[in-house]
Tab-separated table of C-alpha atoms in Angstrom:
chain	number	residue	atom	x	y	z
R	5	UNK	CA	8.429	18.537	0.379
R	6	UNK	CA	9.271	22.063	-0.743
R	7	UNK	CA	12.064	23.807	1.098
R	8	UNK	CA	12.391	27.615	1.109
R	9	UNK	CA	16.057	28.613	1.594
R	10	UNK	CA	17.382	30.712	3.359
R	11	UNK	CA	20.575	32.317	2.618
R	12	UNK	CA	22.444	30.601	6.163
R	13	UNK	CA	21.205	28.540	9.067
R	14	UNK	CA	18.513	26.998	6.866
R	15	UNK	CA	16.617	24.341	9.173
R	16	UNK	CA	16.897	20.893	8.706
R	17	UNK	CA	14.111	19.029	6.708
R	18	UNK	CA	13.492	15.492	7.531
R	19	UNK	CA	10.114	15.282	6.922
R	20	UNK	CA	10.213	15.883	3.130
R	21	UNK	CA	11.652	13.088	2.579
R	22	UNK	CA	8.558	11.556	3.910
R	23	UNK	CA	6.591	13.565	1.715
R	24	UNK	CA	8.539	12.011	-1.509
R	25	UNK	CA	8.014	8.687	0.385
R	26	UNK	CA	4.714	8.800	0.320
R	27	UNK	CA	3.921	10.446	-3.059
R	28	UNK	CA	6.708	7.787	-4.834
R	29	UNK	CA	4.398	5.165	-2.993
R	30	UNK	CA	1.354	6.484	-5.032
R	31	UNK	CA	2.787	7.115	-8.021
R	32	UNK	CA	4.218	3.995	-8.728
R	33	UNK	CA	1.619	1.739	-7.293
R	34	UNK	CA	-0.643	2.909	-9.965
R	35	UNK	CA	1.428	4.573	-13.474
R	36	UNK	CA	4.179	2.422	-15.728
R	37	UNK	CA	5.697	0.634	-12.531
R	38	UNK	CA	2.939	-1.060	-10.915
R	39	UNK	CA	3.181	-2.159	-7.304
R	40	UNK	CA	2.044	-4.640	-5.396
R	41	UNK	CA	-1.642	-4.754	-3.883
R	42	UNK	CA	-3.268	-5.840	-0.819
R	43	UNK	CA	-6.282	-8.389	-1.445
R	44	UNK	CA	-9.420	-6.065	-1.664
R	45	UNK	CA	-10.941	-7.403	1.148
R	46	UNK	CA	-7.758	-6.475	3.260
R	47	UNK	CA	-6.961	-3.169	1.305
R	48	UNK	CA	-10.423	-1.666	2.494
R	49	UNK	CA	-10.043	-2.301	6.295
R	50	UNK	CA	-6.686	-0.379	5.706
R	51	UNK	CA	-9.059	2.362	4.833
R	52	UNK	CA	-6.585	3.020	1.464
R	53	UNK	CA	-3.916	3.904	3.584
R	54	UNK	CA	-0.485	4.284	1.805
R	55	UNK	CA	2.337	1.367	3.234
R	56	UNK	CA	5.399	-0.032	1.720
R	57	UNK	CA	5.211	-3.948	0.931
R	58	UNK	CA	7.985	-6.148	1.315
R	59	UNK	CA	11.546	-5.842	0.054
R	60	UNK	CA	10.920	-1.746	-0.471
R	61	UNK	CA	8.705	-1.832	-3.252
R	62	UNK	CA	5.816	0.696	-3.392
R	63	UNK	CA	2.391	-0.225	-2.615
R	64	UNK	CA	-0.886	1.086	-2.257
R	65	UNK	CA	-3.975	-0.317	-0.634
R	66	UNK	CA	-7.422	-0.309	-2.928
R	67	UNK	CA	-10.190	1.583	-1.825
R	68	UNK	CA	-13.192	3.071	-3.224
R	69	UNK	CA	-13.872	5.765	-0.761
R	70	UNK	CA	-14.670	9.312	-3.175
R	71	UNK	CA	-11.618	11.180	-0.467
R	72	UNK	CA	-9.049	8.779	-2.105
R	73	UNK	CA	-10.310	9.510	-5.481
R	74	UNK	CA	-10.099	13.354	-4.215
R	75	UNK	CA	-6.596	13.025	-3.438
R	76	UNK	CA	-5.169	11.422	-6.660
R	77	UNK	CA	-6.426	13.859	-8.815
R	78	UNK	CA	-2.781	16.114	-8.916
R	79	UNK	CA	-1.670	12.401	-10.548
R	80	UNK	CA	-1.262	13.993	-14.041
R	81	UNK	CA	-0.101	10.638	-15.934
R	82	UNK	CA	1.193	11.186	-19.549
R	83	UNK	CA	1.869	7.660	-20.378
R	84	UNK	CA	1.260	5.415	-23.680
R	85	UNK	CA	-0.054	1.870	-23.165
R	86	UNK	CA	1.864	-1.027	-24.806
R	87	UNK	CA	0.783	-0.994	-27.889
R	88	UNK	CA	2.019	2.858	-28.107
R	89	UNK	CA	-1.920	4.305	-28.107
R	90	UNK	CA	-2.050	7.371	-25.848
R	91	UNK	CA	-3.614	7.225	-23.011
R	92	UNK	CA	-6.592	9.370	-22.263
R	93	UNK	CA	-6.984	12.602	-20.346
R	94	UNK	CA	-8.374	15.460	-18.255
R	95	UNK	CA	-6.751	18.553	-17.327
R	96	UNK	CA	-5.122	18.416	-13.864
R	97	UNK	CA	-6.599	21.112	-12.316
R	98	UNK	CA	-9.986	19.216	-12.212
R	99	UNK	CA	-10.357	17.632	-8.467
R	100	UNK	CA	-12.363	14.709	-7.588
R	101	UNK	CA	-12.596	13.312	-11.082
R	102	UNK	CA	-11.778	9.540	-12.218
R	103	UNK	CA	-10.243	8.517	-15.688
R	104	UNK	CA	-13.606	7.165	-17.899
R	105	UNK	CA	-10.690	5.297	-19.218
R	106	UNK	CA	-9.513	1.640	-18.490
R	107	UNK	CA	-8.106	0.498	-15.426
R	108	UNK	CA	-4.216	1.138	-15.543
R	109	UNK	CA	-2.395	-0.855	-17.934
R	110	UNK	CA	-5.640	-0.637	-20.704
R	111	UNK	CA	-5.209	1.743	-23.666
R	112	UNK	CA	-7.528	4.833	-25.505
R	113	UNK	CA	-6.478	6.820	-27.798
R	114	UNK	CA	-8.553	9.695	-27.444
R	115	UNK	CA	-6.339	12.232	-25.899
R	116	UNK	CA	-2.471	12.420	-25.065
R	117	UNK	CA	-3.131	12.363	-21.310
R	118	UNK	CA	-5.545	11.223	-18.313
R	119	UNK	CA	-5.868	11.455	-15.096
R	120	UNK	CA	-5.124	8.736	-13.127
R	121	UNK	CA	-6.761	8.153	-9.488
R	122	UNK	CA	-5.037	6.648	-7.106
R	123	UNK	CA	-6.393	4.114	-4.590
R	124	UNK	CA	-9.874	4.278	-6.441
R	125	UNK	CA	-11.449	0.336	-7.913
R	126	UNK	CA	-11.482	0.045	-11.160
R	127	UNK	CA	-15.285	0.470	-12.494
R	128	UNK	CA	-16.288	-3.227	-12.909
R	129	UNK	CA	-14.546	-4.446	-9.388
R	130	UNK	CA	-16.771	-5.216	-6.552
R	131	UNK	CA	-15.985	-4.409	-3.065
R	132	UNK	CA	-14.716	-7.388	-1.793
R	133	UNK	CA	-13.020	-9.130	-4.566
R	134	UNK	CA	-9.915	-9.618	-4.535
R	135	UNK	CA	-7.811	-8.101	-6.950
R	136	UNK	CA	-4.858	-9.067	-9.071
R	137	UNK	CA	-1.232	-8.153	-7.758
R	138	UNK	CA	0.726	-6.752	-10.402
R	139	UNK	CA	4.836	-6.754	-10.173
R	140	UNK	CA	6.375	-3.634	-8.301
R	141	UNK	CA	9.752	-1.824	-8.352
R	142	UNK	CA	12.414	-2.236	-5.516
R	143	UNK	CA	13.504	0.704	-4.278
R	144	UNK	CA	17.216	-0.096	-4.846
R	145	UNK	CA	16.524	0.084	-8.706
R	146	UNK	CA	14.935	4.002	-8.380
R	147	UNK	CA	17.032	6.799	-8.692
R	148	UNK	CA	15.937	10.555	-7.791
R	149	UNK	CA	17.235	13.795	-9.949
R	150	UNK	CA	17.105	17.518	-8.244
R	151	UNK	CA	18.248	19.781	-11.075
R	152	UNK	CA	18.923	23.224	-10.142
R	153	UNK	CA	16.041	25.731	-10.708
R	154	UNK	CA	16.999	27.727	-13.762
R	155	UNK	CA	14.643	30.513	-13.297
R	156	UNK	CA	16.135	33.928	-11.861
R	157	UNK	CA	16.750	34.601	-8.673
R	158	UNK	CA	14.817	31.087	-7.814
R	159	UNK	CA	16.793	30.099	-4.447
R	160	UNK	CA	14.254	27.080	-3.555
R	161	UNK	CA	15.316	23.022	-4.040
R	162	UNK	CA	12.518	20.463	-3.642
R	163	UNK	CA	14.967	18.384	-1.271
R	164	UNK	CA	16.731	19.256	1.745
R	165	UNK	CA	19.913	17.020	2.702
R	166	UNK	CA	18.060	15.429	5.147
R	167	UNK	CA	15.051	14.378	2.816
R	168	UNK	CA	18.230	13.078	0.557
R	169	UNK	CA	19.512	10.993	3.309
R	170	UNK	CA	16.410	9.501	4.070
R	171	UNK	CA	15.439	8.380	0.739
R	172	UNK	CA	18.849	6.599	0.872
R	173	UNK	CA	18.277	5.522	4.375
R	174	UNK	CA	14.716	4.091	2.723
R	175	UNK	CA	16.239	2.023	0.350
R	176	UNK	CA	16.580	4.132	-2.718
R	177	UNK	CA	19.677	3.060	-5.289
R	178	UNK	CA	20.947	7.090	-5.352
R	179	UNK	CA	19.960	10.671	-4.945
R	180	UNK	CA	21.876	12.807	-7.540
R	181	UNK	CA	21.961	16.542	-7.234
R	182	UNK	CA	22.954	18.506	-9.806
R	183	UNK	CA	26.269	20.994	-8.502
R	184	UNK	CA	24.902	24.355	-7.182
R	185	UNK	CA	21.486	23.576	-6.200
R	186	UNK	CA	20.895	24.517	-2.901
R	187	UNK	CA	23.938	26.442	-2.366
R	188	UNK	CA	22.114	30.006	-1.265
R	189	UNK	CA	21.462	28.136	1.798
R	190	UNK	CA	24.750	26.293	2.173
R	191	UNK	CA	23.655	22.891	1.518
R	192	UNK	CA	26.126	19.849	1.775
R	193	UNK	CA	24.271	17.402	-0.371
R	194	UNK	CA	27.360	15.140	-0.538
R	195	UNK	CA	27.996	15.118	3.229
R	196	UNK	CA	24.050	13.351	3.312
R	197	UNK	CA	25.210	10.795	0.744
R	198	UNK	CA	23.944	12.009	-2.153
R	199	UNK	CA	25.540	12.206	-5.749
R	200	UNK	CA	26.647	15.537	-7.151
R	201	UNK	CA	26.369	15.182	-11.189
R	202	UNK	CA	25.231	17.649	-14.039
R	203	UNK	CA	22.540	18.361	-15.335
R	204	UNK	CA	21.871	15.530	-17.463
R	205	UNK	CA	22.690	13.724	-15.201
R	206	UNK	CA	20.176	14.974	-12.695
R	207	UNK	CA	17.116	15.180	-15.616
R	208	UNK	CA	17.640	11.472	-16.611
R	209	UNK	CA	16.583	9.806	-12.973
R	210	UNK	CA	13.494	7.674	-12.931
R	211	UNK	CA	12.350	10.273	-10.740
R	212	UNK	CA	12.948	14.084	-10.854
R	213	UNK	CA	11.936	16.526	-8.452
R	214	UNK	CA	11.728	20.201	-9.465
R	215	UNK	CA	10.049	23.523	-8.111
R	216	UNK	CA	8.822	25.209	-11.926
R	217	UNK	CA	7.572	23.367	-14.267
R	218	UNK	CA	10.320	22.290	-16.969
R	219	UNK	CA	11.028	24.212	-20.167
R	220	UNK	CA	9.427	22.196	-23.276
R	221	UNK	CA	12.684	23.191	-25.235
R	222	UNK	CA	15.453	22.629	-22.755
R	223	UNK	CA	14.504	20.535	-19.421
R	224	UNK	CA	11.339	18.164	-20.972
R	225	UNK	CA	13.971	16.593	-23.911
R	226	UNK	CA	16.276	15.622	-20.734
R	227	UNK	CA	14.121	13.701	-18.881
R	228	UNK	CA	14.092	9.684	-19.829
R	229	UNK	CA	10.696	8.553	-21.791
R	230	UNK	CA	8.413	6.692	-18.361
R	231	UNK	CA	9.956	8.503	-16.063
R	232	UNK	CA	8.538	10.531	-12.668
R	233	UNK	CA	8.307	14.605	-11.975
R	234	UNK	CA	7.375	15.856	-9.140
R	235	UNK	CA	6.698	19.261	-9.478
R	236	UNK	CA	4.459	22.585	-9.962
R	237	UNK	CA	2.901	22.428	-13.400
R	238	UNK	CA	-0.373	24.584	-13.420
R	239	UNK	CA	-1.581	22.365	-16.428
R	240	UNK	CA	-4.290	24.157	-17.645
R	241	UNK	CA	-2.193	27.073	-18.667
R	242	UNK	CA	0.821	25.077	-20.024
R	243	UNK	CA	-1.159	23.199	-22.799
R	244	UNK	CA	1.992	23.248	-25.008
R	245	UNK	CA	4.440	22.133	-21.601
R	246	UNK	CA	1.308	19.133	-20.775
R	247	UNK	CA	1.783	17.977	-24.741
R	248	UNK	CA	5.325	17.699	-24.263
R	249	UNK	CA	5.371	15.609	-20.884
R	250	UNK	CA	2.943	13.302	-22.722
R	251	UNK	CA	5.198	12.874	-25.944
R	252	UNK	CA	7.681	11.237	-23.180
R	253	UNK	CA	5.284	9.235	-21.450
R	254	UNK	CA	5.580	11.125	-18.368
R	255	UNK	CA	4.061	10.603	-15.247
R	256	UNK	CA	3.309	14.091	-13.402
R	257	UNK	CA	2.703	14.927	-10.090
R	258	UNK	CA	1.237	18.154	-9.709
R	259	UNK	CA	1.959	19.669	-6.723
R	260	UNK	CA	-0.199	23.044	-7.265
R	261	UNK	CA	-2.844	20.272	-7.589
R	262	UNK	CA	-3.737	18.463	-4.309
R	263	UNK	CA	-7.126	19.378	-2.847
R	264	UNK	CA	-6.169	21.176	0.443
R	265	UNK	CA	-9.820	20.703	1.240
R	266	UNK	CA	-8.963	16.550	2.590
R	267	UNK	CA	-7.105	15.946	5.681
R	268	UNK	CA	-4.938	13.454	4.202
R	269	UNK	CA	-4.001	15.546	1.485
R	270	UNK	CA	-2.777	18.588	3.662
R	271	UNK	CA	0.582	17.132	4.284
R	272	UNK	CA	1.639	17.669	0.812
R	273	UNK	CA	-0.320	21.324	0.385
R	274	UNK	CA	2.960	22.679	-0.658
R	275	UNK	CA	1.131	25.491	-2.580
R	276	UNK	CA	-0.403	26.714	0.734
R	277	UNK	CA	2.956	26.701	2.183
R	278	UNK	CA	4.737	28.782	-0.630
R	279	UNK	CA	1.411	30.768	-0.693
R	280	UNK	CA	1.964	32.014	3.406
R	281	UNK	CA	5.965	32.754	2.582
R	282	UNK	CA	4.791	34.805	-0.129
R	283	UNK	CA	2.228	36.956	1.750
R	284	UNK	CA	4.622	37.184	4.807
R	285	UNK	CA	7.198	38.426	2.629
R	286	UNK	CA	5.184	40.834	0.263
R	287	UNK	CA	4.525	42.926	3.768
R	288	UNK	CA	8.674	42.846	4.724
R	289	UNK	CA	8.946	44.054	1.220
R	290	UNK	CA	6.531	46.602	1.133
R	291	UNK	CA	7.267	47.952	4.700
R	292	UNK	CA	11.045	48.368	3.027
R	293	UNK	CA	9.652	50.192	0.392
R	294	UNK	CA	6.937	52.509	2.062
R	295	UNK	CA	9.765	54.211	4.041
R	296	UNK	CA	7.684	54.750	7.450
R	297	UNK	CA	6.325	53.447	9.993
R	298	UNK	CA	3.847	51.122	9.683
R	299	UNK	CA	2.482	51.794	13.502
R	300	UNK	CA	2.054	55.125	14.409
R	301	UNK	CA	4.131	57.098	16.006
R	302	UNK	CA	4.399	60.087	18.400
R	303	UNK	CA	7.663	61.935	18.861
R	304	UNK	CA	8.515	65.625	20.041
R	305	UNK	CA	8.466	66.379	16.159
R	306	UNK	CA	4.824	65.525	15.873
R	307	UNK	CA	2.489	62.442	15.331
R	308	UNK	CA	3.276	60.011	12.666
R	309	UNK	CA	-0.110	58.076	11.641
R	310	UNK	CA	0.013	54.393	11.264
R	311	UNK	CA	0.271	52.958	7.481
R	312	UNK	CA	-3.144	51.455	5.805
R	313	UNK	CA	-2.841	48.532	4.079
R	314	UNK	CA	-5.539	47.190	1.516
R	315	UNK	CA	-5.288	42.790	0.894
R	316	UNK	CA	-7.227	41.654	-2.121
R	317	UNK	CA	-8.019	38.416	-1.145
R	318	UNK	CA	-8.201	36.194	1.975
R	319	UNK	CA	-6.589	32.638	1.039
R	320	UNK	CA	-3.507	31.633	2.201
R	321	UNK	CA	-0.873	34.153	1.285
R	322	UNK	CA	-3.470	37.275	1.847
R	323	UNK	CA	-4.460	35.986	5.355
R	324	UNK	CA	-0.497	36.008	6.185
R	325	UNK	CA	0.013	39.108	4.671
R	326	UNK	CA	-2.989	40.296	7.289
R	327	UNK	CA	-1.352	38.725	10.217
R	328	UNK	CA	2.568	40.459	9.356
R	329	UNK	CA	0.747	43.666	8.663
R	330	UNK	CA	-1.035	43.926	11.536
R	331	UNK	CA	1.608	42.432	13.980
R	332	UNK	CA	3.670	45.392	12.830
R	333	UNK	CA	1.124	48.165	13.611
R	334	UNK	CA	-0.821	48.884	10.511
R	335	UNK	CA	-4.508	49.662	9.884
R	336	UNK	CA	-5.864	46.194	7.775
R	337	UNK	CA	-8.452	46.148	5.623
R	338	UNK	CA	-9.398	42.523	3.993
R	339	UNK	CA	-11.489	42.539	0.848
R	340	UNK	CA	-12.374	38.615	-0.277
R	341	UNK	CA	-15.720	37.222	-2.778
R	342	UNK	CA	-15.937	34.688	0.053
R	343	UNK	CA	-18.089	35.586	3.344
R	344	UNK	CA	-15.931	33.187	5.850
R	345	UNK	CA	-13.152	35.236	5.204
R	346	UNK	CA	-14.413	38.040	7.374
R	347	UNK	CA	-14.514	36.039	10.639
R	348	UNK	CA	-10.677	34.791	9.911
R	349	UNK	CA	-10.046	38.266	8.930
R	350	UNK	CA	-11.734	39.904	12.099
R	351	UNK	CA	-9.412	37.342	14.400
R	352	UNK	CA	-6.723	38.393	12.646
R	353	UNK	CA	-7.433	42.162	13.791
R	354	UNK	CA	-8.473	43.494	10.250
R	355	UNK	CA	-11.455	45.348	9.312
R	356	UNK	CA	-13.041	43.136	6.406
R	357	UNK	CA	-14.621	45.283	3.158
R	358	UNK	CA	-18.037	44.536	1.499
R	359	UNK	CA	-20.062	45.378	-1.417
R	360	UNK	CA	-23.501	46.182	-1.676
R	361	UNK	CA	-24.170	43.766	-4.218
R	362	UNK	CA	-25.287	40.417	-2.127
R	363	UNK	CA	-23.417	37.457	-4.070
R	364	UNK	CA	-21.703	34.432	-2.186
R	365	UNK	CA	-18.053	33.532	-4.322
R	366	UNK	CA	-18.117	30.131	-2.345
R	367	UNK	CA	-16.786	28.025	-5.037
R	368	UNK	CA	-16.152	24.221	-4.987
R	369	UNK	CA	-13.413	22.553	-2.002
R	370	UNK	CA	-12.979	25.723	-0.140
R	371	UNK	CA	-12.011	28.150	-3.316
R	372	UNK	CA	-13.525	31.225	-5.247
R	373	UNK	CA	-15.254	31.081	-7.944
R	374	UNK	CA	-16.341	33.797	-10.397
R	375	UNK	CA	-18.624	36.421	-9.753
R	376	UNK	CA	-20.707	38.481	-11.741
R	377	UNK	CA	-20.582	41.354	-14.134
R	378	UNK	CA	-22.588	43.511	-11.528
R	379	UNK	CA	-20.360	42.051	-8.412
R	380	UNK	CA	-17.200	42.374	-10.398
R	381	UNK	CA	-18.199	46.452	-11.304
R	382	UNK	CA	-18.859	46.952	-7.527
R	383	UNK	CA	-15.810	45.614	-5.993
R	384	UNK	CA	-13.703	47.001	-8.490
R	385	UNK	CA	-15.528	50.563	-7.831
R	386	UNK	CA	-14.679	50.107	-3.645
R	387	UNK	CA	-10.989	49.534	-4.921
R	388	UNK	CA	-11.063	52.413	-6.655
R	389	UNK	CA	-12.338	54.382	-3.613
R	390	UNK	CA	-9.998	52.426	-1.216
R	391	UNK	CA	-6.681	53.098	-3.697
R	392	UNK	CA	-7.029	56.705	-3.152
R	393	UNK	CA	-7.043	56.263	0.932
R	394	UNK	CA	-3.972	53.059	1.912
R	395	UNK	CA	-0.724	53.340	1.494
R	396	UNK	CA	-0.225	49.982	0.698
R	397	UNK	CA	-2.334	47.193	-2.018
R	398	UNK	CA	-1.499	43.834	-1.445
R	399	UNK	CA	-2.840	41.790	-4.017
R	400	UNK	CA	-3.575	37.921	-3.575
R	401	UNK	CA	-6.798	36.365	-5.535
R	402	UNK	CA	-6.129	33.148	-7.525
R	403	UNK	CA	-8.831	30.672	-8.662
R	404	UNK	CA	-6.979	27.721	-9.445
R	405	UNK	CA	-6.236	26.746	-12.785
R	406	UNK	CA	-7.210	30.496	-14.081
R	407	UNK	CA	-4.387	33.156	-14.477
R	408	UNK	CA	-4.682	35.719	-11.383
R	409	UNK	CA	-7.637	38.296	-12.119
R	410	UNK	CA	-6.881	42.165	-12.485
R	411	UNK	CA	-8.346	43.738	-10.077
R	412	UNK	CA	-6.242	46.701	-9.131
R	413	UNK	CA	-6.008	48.697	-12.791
R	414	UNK	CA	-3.622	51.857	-13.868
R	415	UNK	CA	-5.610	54.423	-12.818
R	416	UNK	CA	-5.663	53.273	-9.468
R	417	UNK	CA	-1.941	53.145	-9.061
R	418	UNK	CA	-2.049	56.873	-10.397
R	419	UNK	CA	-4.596	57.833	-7.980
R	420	UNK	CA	-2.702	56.803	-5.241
R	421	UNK	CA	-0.986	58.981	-2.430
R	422	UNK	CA	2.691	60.031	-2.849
R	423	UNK	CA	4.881	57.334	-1.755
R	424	UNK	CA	2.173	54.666	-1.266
């Protein structure tokens, strides 16, 4: 759903608008706008499989299967039941993990927020019984907001023209685009049918999508009490931002949420996406810097050796920062907590770094988790020893929900060669 652009030529993108399709489908089939339900019985030979019902209201078939419940955990609903008692919560970076709550529409009033799962029976339903329908919203009575991205030099929009035109093609009353978004890459929002307004304008939608997280003092007092955001949030280290969407009754998709680690889910791994962009482009940008070549070289003047470049971390952005560097000629070394990096590494043509300390950072759905004291002391001592030999550190661990470690220190950078 996430489009990167690109100052001219950007390429059409269709199929976000089939990524808001089908995230608007969960979203309202379960938080403040209910939609309408398959029979139980019916719902689980769909296998919990996403569909429109009639008339272009959202739906969403029931299903008790422990991927659904995997995939609905981004769902960060901040929503007050009728009687104004907050709903309850966990933190949205937790995956897998079902409100203890009532089913939607009941009330706590433990904490502001909860998690809501999507496509998972309620506790006391038994498969096979049929379950009550509740009332949906059309379509044609659902607006979508794309504010432009106030954050500097931020040249992404969440929607593409096309994606705009296809939620209108899909039934949806207006798409209204604040004036300027998208116009590094020389996108004609109007020409696709949508509406060009201003910023309030584009805040107050029933849905808004964004690419960071709103400010709590300018972009969260915008947004209409109930309504949708689609967005990156990183909730457990915006406490203060996660209080705020709550005080609004927000609903929250959280797009730096979604397990990559489910099949289903993979279509909307937009952090995966951003995450190989950024790794490609920290190598163009270093290569710019470093002044050389990157292969080696030899001319009449002499041999030129090729450049050495150091990735901390084998996920997605340091795994496309190997494949850039390498495709360009460099020496690649991959250092990463988790031991199936180095086959992925090895394809990629890199020589992959260990420790003598034997500890597997395997964490939980495919991510690392943290190591120990004596682990952390003897990676950070072959960093130390490899700083003083590349010409380039590319640095890329991230556990999620946890700022970014510090693994590459000051003295390091100091020790490192002249122009590296």
């Amino acid at each position: 759903m996430w489009a990167a652009t690109l100052p001219a030529g950007a390429p059409s993108g269709g199929i976000y608008a089939a990524l808001v399709l089908a995230l608007l489908v969960a979203v309202f089939a379960v938080v403040g706008v209910k939609a309408t339900q398959q029979p139980a019985p019916q719902a689980q030979r769909q296998g919990g499989r996403r569909r429109r019902g009639k008339g272009g209201t959202a739906g969403v078939a029931a299903s008790g299967a422990a991927d659904d419940a995997d995939l609905a955990t981004p769902l960060l609903a901040a929503e007050e039941g009728a009687n104004g008692d907050a709903a309850r919560s966990t933190d949205g970076a937790a995956h897998g993990q079902a409100s203890d709550g009532p089913a939607p529409g009941g009330h706590t009033a433990d904490s502001p927020t909860e998690i809501v799962v999507v496509g998972a029976a309620p506790a006391a339903t038994t498969l096979g019984t049929p379950q009550a329908a509740a009332p949906g919203i059309p379509y044609s009575e659902l607006a979508v907001g794309v504010p432009r991205e106030s954050a500097p030099g931020e040249r992404r929009v969440p929607l593409t023209p096309a994606g705009a035109a296809a939620l209108l093609k899909a039934g949806f009353q207006a798409v209204v685009v604040e004036r300027g978004a998208g116009a590094a890459a020389n996108f004609a929002y109007a020409a696709a049918g949508a509406t060009l307004g201003g910023r309030e304008e584009a805040f107050g939608q029933a849905v808004v999508l964004k690419i960071h997280a709103p400010g709590v003092a300018d972009e969260v007092p915008l947004m209409r009490p109930g309504a949708v955001l689609v967005s990156f949030i990183y909730p457990s280290q915006h406490s203060e931002l996660v209080q705020a969407l709550a005080a609004r009754r927000l609903t929250v998709v959280g797009m730096d949420c979604i397990p990559r680690t489910i099949s289903r889910a993979q279509t909307f791994d937009a952090l995966s996406s951003m995450a190989n962009i950024a790794g490609y482009r920290a190598i163009v940008e270093a290569a710019g810097a470093f002044g050389r070549f990157f292969t080696g070289q030899i001319t009449a003047a002499g041999r030129v050796p090729p450049a050495k470049v150091l990735v901390v971390g084998g996920g997605g952005a340091g795994l496309a920062a190997v494949g850039a560097a390498h495709s360009m000629g460099a020496i690649v070394r991959v250092f990463d907590t988790r031991a199936a990096v180095a086959e992925q590494a090895k394809s990629l043509g890199a020589e992959f770094l260990t420790v003598s300390v034997e500890e597997s950072g395997d964490g939980s759905g495919g991510y690392a988790k943290e190591m120990s004291k004596e682990f952390v002391e003897a990676e950070m001592a072959l960093f130390r020893e490899q700083a003083r030999d590349v010409d380039i550190i590319i640095t890329t661990a991230l556990m999620p929900g946890k700022r970014a470690p510090v693994l590459i220190t000051r003295d390091m950078v100091e020790s490192m060669k002249k122009a590296a």
